[in-house]
Short mmCIF file of N, CA and C in Angstrom, two decimals:
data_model
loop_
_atom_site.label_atom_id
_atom_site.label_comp_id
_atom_site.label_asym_id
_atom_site.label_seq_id
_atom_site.Cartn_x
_atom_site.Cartn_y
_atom_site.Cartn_z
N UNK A 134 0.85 -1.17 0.00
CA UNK A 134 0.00 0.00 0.00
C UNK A 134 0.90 1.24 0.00
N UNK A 135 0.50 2.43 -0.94
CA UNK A 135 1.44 3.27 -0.60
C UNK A 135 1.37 4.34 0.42
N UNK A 136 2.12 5.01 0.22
CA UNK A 136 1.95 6.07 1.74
C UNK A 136 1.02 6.89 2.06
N UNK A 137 0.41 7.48 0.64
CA UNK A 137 -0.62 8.60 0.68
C UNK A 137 -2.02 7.77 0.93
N UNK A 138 -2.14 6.89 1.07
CA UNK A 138 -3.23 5.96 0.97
C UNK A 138 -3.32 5.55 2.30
N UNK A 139 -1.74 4.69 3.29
CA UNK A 139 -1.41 4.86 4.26
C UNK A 139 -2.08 5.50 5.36
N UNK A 140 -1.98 6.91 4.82
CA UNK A 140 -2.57 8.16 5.89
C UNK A 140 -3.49 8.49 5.71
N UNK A 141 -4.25 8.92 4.18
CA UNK A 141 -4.94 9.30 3.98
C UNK A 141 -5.61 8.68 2.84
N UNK A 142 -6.48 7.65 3.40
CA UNK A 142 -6.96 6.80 2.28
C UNK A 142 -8.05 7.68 1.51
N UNK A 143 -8.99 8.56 2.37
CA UNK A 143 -10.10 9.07 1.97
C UNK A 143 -9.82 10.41 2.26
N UNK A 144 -10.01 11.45 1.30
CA UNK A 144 -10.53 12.69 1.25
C UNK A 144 -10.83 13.59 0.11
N UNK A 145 -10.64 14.87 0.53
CA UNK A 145 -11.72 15.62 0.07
C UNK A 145 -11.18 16.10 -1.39
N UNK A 146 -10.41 16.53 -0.85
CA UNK A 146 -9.61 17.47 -2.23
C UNK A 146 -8.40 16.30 -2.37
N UNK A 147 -7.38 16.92 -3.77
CA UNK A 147 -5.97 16.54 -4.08
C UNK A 147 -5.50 16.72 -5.20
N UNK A 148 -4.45 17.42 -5.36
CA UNK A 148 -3.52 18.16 -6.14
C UNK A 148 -2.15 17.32 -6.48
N UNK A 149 -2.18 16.37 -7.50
CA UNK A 149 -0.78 15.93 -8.38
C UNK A 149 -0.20 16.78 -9.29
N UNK A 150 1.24 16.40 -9.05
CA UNK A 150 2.11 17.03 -10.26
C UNK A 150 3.18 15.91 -10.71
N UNK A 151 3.96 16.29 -11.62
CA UNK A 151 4.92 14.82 -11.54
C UNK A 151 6.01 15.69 -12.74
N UNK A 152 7.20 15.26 -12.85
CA UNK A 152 8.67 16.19 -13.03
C UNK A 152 9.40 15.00 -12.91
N UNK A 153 9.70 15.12 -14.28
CA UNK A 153 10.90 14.17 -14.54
C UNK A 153 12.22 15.04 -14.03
N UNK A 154 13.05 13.80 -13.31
CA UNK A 154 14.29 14.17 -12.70
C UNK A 154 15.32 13.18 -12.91
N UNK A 155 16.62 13.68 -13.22
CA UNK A 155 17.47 12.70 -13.77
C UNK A 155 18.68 12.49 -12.55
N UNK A 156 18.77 11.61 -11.96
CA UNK A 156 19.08 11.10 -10.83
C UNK A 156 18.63 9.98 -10.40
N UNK A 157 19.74 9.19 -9.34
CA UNK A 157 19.79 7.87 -8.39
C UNK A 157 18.27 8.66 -7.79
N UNK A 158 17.33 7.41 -7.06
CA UNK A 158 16.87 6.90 -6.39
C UNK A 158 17.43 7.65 -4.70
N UNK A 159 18.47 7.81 -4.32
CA UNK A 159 18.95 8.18 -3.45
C UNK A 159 19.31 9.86 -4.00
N UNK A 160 19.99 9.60 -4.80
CA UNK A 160 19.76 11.20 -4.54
C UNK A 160 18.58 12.42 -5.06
N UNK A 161 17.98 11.84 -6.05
CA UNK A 161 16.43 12.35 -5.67
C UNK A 161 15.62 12.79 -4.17
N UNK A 162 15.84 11.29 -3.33
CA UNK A 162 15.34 11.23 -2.19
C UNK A 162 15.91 12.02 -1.40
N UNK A 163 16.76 12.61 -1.07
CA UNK A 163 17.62 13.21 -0.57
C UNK A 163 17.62 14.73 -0.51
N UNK A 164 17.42 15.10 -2.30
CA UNK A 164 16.93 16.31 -2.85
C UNK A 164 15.63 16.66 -1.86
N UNK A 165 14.80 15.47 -1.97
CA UNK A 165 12.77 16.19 -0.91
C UNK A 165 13.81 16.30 0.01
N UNK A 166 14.17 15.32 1.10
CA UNK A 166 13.94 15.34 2.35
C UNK A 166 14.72 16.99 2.72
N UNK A 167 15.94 17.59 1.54
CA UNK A 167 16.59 18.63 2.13
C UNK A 167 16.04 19.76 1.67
N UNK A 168 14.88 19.62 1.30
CA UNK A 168 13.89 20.78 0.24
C UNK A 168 14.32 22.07 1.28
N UNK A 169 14.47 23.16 0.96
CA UNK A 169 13.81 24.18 2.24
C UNK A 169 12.96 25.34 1.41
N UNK A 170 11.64 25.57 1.91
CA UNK A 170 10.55 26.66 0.70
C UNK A 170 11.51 27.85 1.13
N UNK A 171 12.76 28.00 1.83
CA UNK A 171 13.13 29.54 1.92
C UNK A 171 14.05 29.89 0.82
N UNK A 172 14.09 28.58 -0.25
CA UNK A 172 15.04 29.02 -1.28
C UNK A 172 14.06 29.35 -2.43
N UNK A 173 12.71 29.38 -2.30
CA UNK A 173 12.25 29.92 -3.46
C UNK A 173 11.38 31.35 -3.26
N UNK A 174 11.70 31.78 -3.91
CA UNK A 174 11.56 33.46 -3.77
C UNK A 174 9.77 33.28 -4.10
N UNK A 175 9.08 32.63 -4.95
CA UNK A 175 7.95 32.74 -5.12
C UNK A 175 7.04 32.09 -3.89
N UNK A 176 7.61 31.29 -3.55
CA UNK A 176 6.83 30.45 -1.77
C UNK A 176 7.08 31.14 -1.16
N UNK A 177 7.91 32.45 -0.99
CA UNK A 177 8.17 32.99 0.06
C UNK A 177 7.08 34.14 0.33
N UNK A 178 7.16 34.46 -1.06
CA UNK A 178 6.27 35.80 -2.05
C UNK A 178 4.54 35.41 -1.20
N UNK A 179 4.41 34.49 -1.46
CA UNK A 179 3.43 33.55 -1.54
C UNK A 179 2.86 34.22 -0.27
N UNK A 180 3.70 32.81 0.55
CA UNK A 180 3.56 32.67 2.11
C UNK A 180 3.09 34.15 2.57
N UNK A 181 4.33 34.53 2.73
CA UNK A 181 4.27 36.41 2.75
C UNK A 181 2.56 37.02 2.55
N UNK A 182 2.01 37.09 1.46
CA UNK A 182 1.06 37.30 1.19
C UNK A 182 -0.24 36.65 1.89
N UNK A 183 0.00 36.02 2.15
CA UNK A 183 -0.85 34.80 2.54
C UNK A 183 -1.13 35.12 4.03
N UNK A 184 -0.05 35.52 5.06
CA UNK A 184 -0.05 35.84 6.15
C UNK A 184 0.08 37.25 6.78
N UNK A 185 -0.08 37.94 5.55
CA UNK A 185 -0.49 39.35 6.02
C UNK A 185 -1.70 39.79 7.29
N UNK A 186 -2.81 39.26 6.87
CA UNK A 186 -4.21 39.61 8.00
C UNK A 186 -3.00 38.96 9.32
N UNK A 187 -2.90 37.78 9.07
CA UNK A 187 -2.38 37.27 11.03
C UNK A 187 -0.79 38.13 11.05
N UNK A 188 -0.20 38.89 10.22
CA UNK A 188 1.14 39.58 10.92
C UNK A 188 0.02 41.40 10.87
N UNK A 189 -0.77 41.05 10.72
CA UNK A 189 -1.34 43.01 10.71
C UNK A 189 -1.78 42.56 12.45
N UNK A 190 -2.97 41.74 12.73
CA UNK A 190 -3.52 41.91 13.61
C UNK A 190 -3.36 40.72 14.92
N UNK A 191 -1.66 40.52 14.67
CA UNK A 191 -1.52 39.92 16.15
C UNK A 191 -0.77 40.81 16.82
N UNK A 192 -0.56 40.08 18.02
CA UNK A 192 0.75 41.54 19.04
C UNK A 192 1.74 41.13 18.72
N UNK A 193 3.00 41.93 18.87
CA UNK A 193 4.23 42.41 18.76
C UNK A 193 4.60 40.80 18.98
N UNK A 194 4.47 40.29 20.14
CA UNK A 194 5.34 39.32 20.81
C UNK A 194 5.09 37.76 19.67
N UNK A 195 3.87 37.74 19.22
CA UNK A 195 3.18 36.57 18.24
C UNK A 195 4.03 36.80 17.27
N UNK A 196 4.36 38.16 16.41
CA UNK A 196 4.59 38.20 15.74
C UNK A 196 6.33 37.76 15.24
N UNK A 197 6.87 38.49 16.45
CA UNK A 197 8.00 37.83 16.22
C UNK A 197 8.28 36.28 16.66
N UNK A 198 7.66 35.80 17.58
CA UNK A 198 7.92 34.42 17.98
C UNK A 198 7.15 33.47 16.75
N UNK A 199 6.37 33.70 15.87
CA UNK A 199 6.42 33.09 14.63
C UNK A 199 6.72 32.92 13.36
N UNK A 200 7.82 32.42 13.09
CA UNK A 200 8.17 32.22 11.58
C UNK A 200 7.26 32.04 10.55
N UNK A 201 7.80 32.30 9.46
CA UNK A 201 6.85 32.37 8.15
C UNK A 201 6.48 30.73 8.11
N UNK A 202 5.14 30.45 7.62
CA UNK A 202 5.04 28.79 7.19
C UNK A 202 5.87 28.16 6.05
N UNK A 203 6.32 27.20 6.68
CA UNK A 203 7.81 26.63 5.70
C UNK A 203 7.22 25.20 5.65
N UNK A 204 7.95 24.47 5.12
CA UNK A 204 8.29 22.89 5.07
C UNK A 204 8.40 22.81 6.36
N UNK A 205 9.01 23.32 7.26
CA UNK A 205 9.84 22.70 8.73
C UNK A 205 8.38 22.62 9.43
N UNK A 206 6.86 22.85 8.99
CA UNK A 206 5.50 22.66 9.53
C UNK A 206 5.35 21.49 9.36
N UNK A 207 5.67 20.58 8.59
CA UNK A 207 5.05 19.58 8.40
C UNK A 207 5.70 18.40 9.14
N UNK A 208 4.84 17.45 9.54
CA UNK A 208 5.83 16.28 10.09
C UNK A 208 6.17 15.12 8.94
N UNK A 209 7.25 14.56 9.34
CA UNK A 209 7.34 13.54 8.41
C UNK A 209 7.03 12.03 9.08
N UNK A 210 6.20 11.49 8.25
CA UNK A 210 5.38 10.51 8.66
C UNK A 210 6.00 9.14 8.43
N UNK A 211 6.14 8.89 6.96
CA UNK A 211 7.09 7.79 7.17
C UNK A 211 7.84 7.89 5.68
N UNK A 212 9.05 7.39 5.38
CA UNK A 212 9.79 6.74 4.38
C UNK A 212 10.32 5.60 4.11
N UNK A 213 10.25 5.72 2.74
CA UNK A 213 10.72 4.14 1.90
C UNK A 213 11.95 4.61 0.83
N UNK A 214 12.13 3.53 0.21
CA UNK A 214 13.56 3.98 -0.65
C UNK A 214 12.34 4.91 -1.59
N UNK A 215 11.32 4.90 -2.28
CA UNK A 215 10.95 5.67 -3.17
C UNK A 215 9.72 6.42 -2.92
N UNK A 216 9.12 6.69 -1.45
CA UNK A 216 8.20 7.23 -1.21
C UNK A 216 8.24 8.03 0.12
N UNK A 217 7.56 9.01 0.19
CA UNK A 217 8.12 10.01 1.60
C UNK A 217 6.40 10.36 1.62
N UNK A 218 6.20 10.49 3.15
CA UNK A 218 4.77 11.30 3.75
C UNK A 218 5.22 12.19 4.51
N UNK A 219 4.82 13.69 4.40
CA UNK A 219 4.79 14.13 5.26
C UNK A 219 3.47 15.04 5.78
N UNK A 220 2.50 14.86 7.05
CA UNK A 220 1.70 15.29 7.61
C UNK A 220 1.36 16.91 8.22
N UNK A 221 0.44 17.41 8.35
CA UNK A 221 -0.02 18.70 8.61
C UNK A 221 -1.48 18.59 8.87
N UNK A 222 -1.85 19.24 10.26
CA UNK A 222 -3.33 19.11 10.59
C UNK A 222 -3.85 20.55 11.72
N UNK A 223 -4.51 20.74 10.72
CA UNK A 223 -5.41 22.34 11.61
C UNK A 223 -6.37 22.50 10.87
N UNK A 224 -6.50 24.22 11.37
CA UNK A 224 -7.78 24.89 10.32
C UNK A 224 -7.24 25.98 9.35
N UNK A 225 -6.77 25.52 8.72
CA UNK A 225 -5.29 25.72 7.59
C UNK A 225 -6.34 27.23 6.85
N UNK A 226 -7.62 27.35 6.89
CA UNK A 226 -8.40 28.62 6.72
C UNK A 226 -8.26 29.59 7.17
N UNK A 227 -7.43 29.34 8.82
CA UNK A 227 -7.66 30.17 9.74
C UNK A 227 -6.44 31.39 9.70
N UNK A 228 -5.87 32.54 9.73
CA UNK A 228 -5.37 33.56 9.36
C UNK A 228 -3.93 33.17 10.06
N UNK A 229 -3.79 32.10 11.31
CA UNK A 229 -2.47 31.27 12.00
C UNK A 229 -2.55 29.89 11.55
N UNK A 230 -2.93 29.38 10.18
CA UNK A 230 -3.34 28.26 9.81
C UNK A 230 -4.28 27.51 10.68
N UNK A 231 -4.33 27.45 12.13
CA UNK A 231 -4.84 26.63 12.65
C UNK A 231 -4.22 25.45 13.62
N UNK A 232 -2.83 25.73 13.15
CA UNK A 232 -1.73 24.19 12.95
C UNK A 232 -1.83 23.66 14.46
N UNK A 233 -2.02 22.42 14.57
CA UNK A 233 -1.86 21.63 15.85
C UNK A 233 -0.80 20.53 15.55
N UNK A 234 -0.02 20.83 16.52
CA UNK A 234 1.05 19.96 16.12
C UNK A 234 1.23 18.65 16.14
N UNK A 235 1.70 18.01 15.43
CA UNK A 235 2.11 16.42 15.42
C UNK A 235 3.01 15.31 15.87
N UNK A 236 3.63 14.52 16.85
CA UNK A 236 5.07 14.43 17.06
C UNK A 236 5.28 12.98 15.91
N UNK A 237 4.56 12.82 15.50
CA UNK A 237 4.22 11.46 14.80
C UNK A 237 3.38 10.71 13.93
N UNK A 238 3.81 9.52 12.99
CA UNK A 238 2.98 9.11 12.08
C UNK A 238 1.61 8.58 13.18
N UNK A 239 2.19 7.65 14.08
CA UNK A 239 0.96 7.74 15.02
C UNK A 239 -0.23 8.42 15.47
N UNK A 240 0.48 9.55 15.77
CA UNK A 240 -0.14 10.88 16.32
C UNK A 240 -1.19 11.76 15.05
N UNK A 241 -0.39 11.59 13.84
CA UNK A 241 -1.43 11.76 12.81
C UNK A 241 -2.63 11.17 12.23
N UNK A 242 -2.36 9.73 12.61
CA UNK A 242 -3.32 8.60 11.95
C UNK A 242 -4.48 8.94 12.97
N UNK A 243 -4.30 8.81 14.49
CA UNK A 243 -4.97 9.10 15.63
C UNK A 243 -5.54 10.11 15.28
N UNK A 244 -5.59 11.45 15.11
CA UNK A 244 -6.32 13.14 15.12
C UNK A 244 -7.55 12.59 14.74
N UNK A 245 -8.31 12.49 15.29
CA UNK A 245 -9.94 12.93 14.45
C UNK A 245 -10.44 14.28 15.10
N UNK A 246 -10.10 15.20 15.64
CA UNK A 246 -10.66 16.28 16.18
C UNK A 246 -11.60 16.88 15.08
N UNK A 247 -12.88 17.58 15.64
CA UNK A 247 -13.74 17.69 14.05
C UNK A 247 -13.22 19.26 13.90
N UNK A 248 -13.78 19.90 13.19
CA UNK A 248 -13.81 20.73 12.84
C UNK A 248 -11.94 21.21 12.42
N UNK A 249 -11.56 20.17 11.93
CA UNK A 249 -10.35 20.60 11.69
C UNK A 249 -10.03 19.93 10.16
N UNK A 250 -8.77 19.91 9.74
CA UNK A 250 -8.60 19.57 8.46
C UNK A 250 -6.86 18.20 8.62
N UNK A 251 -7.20 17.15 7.68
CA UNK A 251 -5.77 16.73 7.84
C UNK A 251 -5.21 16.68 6.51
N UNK A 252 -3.78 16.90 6.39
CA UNK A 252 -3.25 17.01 4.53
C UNK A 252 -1.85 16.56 4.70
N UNK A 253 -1.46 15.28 4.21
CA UNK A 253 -0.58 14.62 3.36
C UNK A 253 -0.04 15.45 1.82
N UNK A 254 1.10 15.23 2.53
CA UNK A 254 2.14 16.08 1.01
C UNK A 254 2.84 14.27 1.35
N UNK A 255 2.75 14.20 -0.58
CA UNK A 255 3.09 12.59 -0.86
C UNK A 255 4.30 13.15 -1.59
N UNK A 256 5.61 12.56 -1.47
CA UNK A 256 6.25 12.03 -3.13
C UNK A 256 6.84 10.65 -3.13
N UNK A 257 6.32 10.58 -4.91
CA UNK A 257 6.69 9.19 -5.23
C UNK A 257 7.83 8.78 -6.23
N UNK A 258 8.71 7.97 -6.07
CA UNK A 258 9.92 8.33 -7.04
C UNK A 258 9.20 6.63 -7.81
N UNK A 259 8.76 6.65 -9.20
CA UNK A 259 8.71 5.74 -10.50
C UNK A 259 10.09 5.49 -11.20
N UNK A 260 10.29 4.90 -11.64
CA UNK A 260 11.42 4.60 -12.87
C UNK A 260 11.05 4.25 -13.94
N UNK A 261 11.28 4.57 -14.97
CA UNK A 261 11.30 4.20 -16.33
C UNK A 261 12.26 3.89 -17.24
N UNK A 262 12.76 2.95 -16.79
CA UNK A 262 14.03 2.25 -17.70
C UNK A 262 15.33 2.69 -16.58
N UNK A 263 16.00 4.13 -17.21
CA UNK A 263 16.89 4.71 -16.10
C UNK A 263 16.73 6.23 -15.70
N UNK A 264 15.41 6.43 -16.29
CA UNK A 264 14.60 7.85 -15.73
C UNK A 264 13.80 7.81 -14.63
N UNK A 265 14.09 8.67 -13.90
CA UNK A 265 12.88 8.79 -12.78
C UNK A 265 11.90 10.22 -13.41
N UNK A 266 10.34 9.25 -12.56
CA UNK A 266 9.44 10.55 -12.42
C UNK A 266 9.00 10.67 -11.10
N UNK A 267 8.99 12.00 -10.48
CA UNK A 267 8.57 12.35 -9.14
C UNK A 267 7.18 12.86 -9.08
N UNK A 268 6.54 12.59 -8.16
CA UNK A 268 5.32 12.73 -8.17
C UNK A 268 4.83 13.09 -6.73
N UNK A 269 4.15 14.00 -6.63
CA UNK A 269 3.96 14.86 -5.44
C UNK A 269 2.36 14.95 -5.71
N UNK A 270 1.73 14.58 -4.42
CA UNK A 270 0.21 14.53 -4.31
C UNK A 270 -0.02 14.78 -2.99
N UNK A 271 -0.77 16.39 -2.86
CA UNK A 271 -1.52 16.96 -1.93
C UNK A 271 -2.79 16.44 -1.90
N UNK A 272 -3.42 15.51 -0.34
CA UNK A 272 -4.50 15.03 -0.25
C UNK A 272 -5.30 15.63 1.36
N UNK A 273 -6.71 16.20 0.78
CA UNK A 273 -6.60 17.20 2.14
C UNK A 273 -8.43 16.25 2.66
N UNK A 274 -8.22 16.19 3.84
CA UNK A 274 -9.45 15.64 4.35
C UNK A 274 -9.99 16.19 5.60
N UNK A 275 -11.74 16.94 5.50
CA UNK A 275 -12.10 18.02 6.40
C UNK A 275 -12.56 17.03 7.31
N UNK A 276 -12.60 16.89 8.76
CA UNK A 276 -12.71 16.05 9.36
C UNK A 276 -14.36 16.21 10.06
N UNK A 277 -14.65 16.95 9.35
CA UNK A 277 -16.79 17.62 9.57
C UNK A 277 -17.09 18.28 8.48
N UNK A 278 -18.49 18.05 9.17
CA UNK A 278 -18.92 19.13 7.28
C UNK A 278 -18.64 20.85 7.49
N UNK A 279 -18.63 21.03 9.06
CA UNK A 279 -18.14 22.63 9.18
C UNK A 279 -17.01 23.12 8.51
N UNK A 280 -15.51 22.06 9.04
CA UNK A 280 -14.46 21.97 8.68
C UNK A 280 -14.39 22.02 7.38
N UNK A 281 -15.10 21.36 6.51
CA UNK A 281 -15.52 21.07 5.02
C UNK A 281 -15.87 22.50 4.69
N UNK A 282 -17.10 23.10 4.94
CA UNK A 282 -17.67 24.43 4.53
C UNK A 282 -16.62 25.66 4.72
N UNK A 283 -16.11 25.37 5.79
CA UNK A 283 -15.04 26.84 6.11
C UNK A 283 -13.77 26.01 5.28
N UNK A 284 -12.98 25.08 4.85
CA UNK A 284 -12.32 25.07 3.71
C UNK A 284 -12.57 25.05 2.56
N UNK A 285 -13.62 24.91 1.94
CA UNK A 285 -14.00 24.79 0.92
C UNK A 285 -13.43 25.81 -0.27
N UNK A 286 -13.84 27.12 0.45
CA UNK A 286 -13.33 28.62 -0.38
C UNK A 286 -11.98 29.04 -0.03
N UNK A 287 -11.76 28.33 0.90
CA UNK A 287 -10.16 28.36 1.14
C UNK A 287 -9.24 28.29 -0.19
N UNK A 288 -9.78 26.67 -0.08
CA UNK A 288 -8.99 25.90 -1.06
C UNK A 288 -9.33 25.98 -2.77
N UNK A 289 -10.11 26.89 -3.40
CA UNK A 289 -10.70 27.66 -4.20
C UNK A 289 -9.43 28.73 -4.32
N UNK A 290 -9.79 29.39 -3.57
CA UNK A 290 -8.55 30.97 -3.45
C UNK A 290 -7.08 29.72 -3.66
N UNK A 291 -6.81 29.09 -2.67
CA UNK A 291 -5.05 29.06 -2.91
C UNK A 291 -4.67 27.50 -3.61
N UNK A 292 -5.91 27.32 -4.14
CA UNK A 292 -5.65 26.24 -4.72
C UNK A 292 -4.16 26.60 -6.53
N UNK A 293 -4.91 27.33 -7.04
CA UNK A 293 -4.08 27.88 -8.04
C UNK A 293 -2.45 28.19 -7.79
N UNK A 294 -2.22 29.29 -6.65
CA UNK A 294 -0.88 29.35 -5.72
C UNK A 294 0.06 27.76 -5.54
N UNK A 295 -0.98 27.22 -4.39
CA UNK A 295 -0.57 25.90 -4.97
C UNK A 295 0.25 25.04 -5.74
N UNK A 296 -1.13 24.97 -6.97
CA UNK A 296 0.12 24.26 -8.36
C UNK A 296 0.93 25.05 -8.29
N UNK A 297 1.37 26.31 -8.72
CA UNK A 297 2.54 26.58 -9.28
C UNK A 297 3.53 26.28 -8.10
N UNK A 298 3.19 26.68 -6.83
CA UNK A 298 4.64 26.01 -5.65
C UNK A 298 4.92 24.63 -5.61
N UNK A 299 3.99 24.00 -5.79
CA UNK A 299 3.80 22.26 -5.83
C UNK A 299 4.85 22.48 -7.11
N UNK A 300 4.69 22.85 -8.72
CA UNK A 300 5.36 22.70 -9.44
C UNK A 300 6.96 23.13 -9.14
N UNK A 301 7.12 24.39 -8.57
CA UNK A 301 8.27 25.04 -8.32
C UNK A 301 9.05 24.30 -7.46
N UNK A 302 8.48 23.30 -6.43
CA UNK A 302 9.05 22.55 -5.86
C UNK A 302 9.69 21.26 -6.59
N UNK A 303 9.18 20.56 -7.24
CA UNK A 303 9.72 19.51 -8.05
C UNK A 303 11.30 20.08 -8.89
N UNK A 304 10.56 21.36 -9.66
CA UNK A 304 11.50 21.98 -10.30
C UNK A 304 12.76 22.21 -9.19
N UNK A 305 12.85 22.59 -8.41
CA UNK A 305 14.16 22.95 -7.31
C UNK A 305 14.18 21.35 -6.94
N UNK A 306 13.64 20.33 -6.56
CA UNK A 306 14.11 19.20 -6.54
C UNK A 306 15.26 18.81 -7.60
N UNK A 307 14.89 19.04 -9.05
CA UNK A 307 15.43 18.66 -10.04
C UNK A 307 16.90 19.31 -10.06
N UNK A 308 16.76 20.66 -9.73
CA UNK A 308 18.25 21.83 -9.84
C UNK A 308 19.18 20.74 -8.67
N UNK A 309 18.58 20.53 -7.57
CA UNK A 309 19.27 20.54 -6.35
C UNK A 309 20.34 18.58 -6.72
N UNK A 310 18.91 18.59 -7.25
CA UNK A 310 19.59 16.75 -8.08
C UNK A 310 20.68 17.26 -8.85
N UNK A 311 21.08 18.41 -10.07
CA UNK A 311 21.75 18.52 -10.88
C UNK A 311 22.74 19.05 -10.28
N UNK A 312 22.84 20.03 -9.13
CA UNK A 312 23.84 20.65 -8.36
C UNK A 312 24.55 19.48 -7.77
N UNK A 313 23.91 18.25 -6.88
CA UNK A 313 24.77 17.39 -5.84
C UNK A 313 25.54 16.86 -6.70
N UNK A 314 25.51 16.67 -8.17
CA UNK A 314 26.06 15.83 -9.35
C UNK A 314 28.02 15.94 -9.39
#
């Protein structure tokens, strides 16, 4: 069974992309696990934008004691030589995402809290002869129909944002494969 299925057999929404990358198996894998979104100027752009309302209208002290939302949010759930999960669960609508933290694949499978949301970021490394294709699948599941209704238009608005970071990410996977070379 694979991983995204693993965690999240059932839900609501989900967003694939897939980017051929020319590289080992290992160093592909290597490329996700050392991803960081602070090297791309457009996730940052993004993020930035994205978290304006919660940096206008929290206090001084919130503001600095929270970093921009990065990769380093998500937990990582489990890995294989060609497949990686990593987990994220809140009310990802909410202007501080919502985020409740995770220490574990355990701890993720466990959450049913309602009114909240859970989302698996998948990648999958395929081969084709001596090509790889990477494949990255956002799978998001509202854990009520409230949770459902208040993401719904969420994920409408930043669904678009999205693909292109989902894409931009593969793409910097691929550079970071051609750089370790």
């Amino acid at each position: 069974m694979s991983l995204n299925i693993k965690y999240l057999p059932n839900y609501h929404y989900k967003e694939i992309h897939l980017l051929k990358v020319v590289g080992t198996a290992e160093e592909i894998m290597s490329a996700i696990l050392n991803y960081q979104t602070e090297d791309d100027f457009f996730f940052r752009w993004a993020i930035a934008l994205r978290e304006i309302p919660a940096r206008l209208f929290s206090s001084t002290d919130q503001l600095i004691s929270q970093p921009p939302f990065s990769f380093n949010n998500f937990t990582l759930l489990e890995q294989t030589s060609h497949e990686v999960a990593f987990g994220l669960v809140g009310q990802f609508w909410k202007k501080d995402y919502g985020q409740i933290p995770i220490s574990d694949a355990e701890s993720f499978l466990a959450f049913k809290a309602p009114d909240n949301a859970k989302l698996v970021l998948y990648f999958k490394l395929d081969q084709d002869h001596k090509d790889f294709y990477v494949t990255t699948e956002t799978r998001i599941l509202c854990l009520s129909s409230k949770s459902l209704a208040k993401f719904r238009p969420y994920w409408y608005l930043i669904r678009p944002i999205s693909g292109i970071i989902r894409y931009r990410l593969l793409r910097q996977i691929q550079k970071n494969v051609y750089k370790s070379k």
